[in-house]
mmCIF file of C-alpha atoms in Angstrom:
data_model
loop_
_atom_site.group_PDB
_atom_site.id
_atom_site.type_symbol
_atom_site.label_atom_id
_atom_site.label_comp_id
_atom_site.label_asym_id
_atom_site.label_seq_id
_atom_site.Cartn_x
_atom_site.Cartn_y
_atom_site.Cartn_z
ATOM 1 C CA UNK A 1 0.000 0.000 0.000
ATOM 2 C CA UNK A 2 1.670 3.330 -1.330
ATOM 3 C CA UNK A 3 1.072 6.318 1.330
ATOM 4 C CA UNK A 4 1.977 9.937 0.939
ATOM 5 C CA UNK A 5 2.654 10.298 4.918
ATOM 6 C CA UNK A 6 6.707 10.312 4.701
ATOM 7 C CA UNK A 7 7.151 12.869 7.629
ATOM 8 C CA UNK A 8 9.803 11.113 10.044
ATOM 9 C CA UNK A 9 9.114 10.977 13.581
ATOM 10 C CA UNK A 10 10.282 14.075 14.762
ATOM 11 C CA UNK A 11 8.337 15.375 12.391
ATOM 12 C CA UNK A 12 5.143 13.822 13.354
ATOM 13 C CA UNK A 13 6.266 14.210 17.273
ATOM 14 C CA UNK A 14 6.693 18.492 16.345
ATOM 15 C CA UNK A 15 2.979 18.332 14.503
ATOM 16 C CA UNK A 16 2.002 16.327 17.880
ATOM 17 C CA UNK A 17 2.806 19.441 20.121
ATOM 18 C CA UNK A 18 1.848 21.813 18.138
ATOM 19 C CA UNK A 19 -1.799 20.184 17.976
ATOM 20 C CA UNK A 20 -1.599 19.363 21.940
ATOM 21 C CA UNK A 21 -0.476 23.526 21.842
ATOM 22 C CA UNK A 22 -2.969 25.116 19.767
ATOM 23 C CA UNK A 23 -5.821 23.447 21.587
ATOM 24 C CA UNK A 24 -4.565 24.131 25.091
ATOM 25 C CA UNK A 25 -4.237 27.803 23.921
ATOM 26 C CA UNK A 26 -7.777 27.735 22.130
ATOM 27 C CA UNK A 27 -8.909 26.139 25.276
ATOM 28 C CA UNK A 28 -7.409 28.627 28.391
ATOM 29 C CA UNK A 29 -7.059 31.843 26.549
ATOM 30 C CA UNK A 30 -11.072 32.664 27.334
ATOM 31 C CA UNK A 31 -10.843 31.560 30.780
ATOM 32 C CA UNK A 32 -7.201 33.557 30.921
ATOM 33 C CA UNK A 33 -9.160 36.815 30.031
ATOM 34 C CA UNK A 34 -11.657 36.416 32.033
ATOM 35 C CA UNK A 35 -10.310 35.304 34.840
ATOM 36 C CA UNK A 36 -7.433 37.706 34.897
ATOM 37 C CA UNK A 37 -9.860 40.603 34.990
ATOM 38 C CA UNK A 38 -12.642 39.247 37.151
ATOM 39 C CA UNK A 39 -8.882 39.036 40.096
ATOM 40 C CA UNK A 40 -9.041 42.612 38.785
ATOM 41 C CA UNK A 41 -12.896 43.891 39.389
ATOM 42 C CA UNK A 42 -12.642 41.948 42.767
ATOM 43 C CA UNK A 43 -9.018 43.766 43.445
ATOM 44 C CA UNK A 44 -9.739 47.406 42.882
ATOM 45 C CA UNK A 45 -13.121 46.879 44.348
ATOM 46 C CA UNK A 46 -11.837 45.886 47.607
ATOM 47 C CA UNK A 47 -9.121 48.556 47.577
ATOM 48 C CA UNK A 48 -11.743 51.578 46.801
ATOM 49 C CA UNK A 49 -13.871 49.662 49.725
ATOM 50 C CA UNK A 50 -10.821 49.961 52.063
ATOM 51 C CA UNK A 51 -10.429 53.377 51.549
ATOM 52 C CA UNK A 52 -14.128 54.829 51.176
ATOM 53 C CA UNK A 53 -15.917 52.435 53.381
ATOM 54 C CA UNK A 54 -18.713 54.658 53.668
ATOM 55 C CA UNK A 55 -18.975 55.799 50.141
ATOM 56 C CA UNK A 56 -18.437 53.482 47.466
ATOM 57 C CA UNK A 57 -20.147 49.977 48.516
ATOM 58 C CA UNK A 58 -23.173 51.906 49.515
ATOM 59 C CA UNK A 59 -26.173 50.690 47.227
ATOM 60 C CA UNK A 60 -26.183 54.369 45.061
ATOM 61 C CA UNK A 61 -22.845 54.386 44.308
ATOM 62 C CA UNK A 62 -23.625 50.576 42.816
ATOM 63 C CA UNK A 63 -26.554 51.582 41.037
ATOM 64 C CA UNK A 64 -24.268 54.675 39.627
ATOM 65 C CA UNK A 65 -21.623 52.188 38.350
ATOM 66 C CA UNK A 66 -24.317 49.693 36.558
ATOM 67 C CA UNK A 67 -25.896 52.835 35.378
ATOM 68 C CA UNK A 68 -22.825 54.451 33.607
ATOM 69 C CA UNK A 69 -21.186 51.067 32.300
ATOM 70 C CA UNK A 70 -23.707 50.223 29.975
ATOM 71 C CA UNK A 71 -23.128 52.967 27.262
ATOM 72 C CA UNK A 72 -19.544 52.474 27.450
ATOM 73 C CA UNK A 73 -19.675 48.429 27.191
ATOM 74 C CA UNK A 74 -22.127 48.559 24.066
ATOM 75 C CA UNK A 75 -19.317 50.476 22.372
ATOM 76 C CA UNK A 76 -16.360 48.186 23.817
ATOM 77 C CA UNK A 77 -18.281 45.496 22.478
ATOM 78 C CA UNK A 78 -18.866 46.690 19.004
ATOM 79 C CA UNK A 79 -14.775 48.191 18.929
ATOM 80 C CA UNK A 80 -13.727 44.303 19.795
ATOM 81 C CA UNK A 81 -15.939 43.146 17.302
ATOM 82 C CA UNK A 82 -13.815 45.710 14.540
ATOM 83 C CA UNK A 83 -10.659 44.445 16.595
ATOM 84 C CA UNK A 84 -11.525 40.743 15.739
ATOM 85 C CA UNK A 85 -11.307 40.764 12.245
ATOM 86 C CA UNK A 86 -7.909 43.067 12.492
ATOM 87 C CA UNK A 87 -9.690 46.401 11.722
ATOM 88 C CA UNK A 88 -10.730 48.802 13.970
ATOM 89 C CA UNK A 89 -14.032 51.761 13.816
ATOM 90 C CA UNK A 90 -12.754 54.835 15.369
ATOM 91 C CA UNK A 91 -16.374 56.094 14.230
ATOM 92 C CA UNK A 92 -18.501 54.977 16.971
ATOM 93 C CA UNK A 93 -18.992 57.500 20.047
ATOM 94 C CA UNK A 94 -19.624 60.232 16.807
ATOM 95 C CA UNK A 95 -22.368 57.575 15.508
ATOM 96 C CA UNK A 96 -23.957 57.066 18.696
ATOM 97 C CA UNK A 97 -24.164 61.068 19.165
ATOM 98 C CA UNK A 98 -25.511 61.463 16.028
ATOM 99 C CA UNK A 99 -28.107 58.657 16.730
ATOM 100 C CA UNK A 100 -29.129 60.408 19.796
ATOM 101 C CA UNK A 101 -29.091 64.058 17.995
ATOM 102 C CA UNK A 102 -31.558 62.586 15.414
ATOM 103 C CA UNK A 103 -33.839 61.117 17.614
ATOM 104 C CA UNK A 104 -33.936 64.488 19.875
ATOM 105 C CA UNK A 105 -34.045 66.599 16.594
ATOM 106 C CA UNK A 106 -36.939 64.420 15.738
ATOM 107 C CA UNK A 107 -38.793 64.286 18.459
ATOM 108 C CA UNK A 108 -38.910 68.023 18.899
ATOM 109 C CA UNK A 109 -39.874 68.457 15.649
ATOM 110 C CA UNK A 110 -43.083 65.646 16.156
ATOM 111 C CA UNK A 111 -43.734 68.203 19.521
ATOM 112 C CA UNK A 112 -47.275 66.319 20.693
ATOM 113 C CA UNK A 113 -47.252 63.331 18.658
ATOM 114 C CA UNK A 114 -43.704 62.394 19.845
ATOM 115 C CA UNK A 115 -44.343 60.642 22.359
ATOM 116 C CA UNK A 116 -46.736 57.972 20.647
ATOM 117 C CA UNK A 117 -44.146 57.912 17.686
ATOM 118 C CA UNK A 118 -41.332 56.236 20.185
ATOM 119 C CA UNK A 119 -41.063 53.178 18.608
ATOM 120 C CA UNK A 120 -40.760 55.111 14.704
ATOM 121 C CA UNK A 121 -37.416 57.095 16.726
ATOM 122 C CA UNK A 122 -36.104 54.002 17.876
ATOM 123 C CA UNK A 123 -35.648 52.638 14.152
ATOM 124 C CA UNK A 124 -34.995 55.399 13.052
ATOM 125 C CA UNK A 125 -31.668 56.011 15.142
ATOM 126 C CA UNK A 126 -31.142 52.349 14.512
ATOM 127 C CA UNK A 127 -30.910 53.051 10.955
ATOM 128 C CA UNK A 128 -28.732 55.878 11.589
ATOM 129 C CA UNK A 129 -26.346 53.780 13.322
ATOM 130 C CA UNK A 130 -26.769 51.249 10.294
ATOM 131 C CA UNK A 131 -25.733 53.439 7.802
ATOM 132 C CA UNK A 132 -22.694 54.952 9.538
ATOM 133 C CA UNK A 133 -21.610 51.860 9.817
ATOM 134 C CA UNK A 134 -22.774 50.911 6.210
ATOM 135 C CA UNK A 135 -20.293 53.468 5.105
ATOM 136 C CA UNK A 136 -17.649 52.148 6.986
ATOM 137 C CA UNK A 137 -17.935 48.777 5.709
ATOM 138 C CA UNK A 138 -17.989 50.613 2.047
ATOM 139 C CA UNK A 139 -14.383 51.861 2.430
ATOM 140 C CA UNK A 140 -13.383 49.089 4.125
ATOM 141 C CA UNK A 141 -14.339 46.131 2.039
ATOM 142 C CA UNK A 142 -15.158 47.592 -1.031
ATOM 143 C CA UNK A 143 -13.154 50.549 -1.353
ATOM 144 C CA UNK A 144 -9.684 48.862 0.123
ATOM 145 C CA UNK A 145 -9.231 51.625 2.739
ATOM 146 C CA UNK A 146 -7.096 50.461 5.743
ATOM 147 C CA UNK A 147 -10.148 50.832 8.764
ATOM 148 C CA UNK A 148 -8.203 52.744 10.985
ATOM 149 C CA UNK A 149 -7.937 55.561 8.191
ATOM 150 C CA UNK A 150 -11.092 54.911 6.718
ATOM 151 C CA UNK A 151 -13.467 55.728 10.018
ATOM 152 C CA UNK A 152 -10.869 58.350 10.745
ATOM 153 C CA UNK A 153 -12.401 59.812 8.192
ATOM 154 C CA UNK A 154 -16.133 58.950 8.732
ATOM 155 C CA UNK A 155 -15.738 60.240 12.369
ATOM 156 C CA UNK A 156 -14.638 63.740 11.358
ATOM 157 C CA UNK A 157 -17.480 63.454 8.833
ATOM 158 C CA UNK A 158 -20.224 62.544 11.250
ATOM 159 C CA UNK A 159 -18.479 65.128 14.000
ATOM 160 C CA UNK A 160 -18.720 67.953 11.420
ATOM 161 C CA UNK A 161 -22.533 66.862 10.615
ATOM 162 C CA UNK A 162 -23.244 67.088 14.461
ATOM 163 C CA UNK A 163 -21.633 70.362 14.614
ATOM 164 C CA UNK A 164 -22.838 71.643 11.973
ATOM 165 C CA UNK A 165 -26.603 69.908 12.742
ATOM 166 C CA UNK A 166 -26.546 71.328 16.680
ATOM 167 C CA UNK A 167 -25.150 74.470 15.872
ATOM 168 C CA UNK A 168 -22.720 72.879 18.351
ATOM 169 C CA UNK A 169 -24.954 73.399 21.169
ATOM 170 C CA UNK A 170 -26.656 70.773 23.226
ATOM 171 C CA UNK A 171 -29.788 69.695 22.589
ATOM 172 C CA UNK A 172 -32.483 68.820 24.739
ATOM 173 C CA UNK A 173 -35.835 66.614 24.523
ATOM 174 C CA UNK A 174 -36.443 63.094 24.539
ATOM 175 C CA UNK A 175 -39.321 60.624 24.526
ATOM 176 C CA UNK A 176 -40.584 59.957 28.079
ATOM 177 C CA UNK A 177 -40.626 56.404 27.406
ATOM 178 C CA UNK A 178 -36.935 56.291 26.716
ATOM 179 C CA UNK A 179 -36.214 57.986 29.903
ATOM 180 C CA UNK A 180 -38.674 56.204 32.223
ATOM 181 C CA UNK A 181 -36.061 53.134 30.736
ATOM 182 C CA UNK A 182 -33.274 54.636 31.947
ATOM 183 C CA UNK A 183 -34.320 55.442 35.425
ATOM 184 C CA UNK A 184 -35.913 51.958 35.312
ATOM 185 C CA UNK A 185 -34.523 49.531 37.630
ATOM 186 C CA UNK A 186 -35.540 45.557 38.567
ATOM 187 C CA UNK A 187 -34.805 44.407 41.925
ATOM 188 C CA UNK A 188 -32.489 47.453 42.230
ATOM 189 C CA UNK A 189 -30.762 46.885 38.730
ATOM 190 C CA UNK A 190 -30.947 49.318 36.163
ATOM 191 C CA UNK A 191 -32.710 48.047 33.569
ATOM 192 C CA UNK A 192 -30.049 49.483 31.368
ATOM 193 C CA UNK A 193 -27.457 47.332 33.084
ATOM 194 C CA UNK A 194 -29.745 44.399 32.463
ATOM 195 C CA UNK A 195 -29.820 45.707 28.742
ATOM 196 C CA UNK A 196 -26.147 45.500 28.480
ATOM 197 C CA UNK A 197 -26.106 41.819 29.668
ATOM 198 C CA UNK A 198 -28.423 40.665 27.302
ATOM 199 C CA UNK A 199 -26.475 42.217 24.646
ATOM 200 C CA UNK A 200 -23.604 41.299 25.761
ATOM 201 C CA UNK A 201 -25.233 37.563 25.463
ATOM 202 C CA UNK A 202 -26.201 37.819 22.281
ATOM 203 C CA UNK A 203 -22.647 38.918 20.606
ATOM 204 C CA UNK A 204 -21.138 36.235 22.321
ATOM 205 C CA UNK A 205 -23.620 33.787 20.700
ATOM 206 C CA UNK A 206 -23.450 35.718 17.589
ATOM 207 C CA UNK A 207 -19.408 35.311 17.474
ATOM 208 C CA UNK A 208 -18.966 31.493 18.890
ATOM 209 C CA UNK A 209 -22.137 29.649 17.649
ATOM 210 C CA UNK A 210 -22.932 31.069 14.275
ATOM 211 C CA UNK A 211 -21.083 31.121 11.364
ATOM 212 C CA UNK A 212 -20.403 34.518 10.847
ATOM 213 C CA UNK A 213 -18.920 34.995 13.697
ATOM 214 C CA UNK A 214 -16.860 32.069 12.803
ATOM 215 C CA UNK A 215 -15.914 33.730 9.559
ATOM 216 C CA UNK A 216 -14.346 36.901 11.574
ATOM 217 C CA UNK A 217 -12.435 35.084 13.685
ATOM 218 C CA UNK A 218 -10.675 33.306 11.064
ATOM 219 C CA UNK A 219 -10.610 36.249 8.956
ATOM 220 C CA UNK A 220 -9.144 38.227 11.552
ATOM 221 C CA UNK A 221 -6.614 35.438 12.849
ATOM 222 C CA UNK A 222 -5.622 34.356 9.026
ATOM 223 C CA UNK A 223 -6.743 36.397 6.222
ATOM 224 C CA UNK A 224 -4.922 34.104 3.382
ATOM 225 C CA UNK A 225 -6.430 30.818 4.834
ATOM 226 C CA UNK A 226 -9.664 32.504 5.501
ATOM 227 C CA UNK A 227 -9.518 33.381 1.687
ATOM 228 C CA UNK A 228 -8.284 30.338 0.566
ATOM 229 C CA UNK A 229 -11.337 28.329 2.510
ATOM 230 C CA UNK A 230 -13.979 30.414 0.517
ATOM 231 C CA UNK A 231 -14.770 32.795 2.769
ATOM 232 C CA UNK A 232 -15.418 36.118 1.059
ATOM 233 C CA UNK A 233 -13.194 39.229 3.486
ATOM 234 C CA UNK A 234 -15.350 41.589 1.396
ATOM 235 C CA UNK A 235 -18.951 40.152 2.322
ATOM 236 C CA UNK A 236 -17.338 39.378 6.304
ATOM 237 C CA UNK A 237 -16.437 42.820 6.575
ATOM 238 C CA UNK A 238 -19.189 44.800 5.352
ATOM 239 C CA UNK A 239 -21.372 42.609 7.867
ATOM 240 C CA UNK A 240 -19.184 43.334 10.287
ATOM 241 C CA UNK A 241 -19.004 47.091 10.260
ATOM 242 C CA UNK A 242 -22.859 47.072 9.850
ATOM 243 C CA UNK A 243 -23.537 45.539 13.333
ATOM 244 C CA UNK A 244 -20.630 47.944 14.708
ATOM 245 C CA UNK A 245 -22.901 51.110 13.205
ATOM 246 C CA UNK A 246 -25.770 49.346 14.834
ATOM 247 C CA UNK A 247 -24.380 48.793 17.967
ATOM 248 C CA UNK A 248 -23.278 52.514 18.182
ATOM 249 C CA UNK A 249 -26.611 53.424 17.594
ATOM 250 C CA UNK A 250 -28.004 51.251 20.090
ATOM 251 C CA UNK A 251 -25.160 53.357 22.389
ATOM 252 C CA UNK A 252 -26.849 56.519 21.256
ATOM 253 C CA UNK A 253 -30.398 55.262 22.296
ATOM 254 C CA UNK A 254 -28.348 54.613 25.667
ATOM 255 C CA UNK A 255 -27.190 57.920 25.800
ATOM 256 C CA UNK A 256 -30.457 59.653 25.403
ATOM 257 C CA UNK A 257 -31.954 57.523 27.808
ATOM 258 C CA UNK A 258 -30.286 57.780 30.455
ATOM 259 C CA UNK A 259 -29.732 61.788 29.767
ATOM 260 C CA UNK A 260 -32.175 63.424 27.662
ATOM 261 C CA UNK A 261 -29.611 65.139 26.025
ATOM 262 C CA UNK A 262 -27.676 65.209 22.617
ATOM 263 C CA UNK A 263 -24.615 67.379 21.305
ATOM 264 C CA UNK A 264 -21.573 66.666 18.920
ATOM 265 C CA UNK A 265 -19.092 65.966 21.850
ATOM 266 C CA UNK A 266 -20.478 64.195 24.478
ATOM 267 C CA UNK A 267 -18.475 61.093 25.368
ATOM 268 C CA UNK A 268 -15.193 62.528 23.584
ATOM 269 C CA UNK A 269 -12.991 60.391 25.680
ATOM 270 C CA UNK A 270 -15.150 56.773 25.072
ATOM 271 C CA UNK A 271 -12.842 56.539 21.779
ATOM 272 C CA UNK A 272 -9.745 55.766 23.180
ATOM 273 C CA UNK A 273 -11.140 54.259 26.940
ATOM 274 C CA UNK A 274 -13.239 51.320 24.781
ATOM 275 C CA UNK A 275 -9.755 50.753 22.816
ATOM 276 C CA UNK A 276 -8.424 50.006 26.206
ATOM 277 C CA UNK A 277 -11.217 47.970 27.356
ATOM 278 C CA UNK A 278 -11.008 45.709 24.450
ATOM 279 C CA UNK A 279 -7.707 44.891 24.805
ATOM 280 C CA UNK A 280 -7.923 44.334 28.472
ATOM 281 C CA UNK A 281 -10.430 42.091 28.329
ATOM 282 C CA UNK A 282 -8.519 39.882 25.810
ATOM 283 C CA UNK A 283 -9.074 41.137 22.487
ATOM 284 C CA UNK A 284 -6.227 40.496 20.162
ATOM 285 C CA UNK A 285 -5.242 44.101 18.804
ATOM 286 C CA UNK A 286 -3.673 42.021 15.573
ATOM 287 C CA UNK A 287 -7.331 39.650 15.401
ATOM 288 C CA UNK A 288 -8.615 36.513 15.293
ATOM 289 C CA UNK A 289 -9.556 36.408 19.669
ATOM 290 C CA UNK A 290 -11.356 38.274 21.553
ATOM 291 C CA UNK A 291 -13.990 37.443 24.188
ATOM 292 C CA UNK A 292 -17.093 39.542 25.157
ATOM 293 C CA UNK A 293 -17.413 38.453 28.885
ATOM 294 C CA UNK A 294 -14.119 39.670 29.227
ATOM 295 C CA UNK A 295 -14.803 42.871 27.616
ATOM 296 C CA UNK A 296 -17.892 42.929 30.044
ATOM 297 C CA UNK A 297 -15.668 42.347 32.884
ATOM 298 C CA UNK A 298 -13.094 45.064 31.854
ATOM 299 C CA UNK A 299 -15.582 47.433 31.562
ATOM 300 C CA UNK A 300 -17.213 47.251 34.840
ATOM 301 C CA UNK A 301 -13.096 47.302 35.972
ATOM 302 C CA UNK A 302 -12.364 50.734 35.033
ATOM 303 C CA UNK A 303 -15.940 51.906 36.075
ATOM 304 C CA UNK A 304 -14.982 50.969 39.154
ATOM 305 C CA UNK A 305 -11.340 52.605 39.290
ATOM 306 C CA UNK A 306 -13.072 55.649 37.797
ATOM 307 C CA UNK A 307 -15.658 56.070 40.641
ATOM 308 C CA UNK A 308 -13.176 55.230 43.380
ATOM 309 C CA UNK A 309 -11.069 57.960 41.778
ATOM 310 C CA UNK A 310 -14.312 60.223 41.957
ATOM 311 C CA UNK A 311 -14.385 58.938 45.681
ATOM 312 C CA UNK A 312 -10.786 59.609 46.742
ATOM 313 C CA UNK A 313 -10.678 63.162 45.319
ATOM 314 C CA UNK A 314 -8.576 62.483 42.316
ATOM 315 C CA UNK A 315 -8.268 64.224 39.202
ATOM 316 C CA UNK A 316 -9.124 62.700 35.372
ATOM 317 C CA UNK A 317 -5.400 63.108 34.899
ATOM 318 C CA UNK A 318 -4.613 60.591 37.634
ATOM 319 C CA UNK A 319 -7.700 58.386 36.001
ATOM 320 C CA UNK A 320 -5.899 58.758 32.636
ATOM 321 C CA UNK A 321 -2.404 57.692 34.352
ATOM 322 C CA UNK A 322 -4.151 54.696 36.175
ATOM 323 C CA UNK A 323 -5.932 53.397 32.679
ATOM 324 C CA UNK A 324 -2.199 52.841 31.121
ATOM 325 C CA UNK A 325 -0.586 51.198 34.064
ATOM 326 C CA UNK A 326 -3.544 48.684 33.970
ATOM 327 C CA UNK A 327 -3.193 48.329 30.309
ATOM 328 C CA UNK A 328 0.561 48.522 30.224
ATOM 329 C CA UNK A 329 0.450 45.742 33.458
ATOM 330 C CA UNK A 330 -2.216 43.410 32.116
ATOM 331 C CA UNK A 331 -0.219 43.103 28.547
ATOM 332 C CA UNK A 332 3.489 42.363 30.086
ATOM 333 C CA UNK A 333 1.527 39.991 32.022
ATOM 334 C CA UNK A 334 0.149 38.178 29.012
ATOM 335 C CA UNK A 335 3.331 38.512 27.444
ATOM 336 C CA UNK A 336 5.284 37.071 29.921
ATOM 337 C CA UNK A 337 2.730 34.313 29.612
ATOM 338 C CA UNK A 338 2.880 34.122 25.875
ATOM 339 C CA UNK A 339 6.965 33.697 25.832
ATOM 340 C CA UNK A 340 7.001 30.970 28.778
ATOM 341 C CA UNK A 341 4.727 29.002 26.478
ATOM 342 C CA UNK A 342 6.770 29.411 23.347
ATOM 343 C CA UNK A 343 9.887 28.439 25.808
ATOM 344 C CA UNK A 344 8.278 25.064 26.828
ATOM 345 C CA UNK A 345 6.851 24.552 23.221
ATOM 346 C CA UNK A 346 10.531 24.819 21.922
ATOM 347 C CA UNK A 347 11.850 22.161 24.816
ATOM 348 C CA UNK A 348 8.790 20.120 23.819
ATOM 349 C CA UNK A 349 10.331 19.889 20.721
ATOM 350 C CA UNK A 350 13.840 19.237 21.542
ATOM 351 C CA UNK A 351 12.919 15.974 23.694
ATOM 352 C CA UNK A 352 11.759 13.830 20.923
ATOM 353 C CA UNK A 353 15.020 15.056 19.204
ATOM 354 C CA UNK A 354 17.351 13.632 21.510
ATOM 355 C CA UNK A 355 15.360 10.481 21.991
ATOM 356 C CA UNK A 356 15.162 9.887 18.147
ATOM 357 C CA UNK A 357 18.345 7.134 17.053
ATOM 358 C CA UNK A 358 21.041 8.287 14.538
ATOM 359 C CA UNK A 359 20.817 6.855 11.253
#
């Protein structure tokens, strides 16, 4: 019987390891992420608790922390989402303010009847956040711009519109439904919290249990084998920008909600503090991993460092400082992590070397 298997057995003994590797990896780096920042939560929890014992475990400043995470996780989660496939959308705290400007703009304008038309504004800044990121897929997939430049651009586009919409003022008016949701609360949740979750749910169903988001991640972790199984990057990545758009305008409903206010600059700094939440909670800057209860978990995280700042009396500044340590500590962490496996993968290798006779 003529076989084409002629690899010797180091050969088969490296392909061994690396198979034993690749699913230990595939296998621990979820549990990695989220374990690594739920030691975190727990951590700077306990130390704000120390400190303010008075202040921040008491049940308001809890419902303030599941109140203001929500907005901010929506957008982490759509930003790893970009992330996963290698990209990135720059473009989403401008489409969730220009969601919430249209829906205020419109409701205004409706004056009486606005308040039975609810469900119309909904959709409606749904399909605002759909098209922004429509756009953005355009460039990306069709077009051939590099994401980080192409919503660089759509994000000064869609700032200027705001500006240039608002008259750079704020705006104010919102449907009484949308802010009865925000103040909301079950069992002492905010229902926006509990909005978040479920969200939060369904992208991580959406990325591990259907097949698109089985197409990102192997887009975004090898583009040429990704092309070469007959996945189309173009189709994957105009999909994926669209539920980004949509899930900034699903921010900007969050945004008028739980203030019922719009203007071209709220949320400035949500650009770069979701880029940081990503990453900490395990999204692969590069692509092809990322998981959304760690992004969840991350987010919550820096709420929490944020209000204990609030709590202690420090500045934004010392906020800003205390985001990079935790970004710059949680990544030499992983790479420590990442270069002790590659050290016992190369020994792992060596063995069956020295075991294997001379010929």
């Amino acid at each position: 019987m003529i076989t084409n298997d002629t690899r010797s057995p180091l050969q088969e003994a490296n392909a061994t390891v690396d198979s034993r590797w690749s699913q230990l990896l595939q296998r621990t780096r979820v549990e990695s992420s989220v374990g690594r920042m739920l030691v975190l939560l727990v951590l700077s929890f306990a130390i704000f608790t120390a400190l303010k014992p008075a202040v921040f475990p008491s049940g308001t400043n809890l419902q303030n922390l599941a109140l203001a995470s929500p907005e901010v996780g929506v957008i982490a989660i759509a930003m790893t989402l970009a992330m996963l496939t290698g990209g990135i959308d720059l473009s989403l705290v401008s489409v969730a303010n220009l969601t919430a400007i249209t829906i205020s703009t419109a409701y205004t304008a409706l004056g009486e009847q606005g308040e039975s038309a609810l469900p119309l504004l909904v959709l409606l800044g749904l399909l605002v956040g759909a098209a922004g990121g429509a756009i953005n897929g355009f460039l990306v997939s069709k077009v051939g711009i590099t994401p980080i430049l192409a919503t660089l651009g759509t994000m000064q586009i869609y700032n200027g519109l705001a500006v240039a919409w608002t008259g750079g003022k704020t705006l104010y008016g919102s449907p009484s439904g949308l802010t009865a949701l925000g103040a909301a609360t079950v069992s002492g949740v905010p229902v926006l919290f509990v909005a978040f979750l479920a969200m939060a749910v369904v992208m991580g169903v959406l990325l591990t249990r259907t097949p698109l988001g089985l197409r990102i991640q192997l887009l975004g972790a090898n583009p040429v084998a990704a092309k070469y199984s007959g996945i189309r990057p173009s189709h994957v990545l105009m999909r994926t920008y669209l539920i980004t758009g949509t899930l900034g305008g699903i921010a900007g409903l969050l945004f008028i909600a739980r203030n019922p206010t719009a203007s071209a600059d709220y949320g400035a700094s949500y650009v770069l503090l979701v880029i940081v939440i990503a990453v900490l909670g395990g999204t692969n800057p590069n692509g092809g991993f990322a998981t959304v209860w760690g992004v969840v978990l991350a987010t919550l995280t820096l709420q929490v460092v944020a209000s204990g700042f609030t709590a202690v009396r420090l500045s934004s500044y010392a906020y800003a400082i205390a985001q990079g340590v935790i970004l710059i500590s949680v990544m030499v962490v992983g790479n420590s992590k990442l270069n002790l496996g590659r050290h016992f993968r190369r020994r792992a290798r060596i063995l069956p070397a020295q075991k294997e006779p001379m010929k």
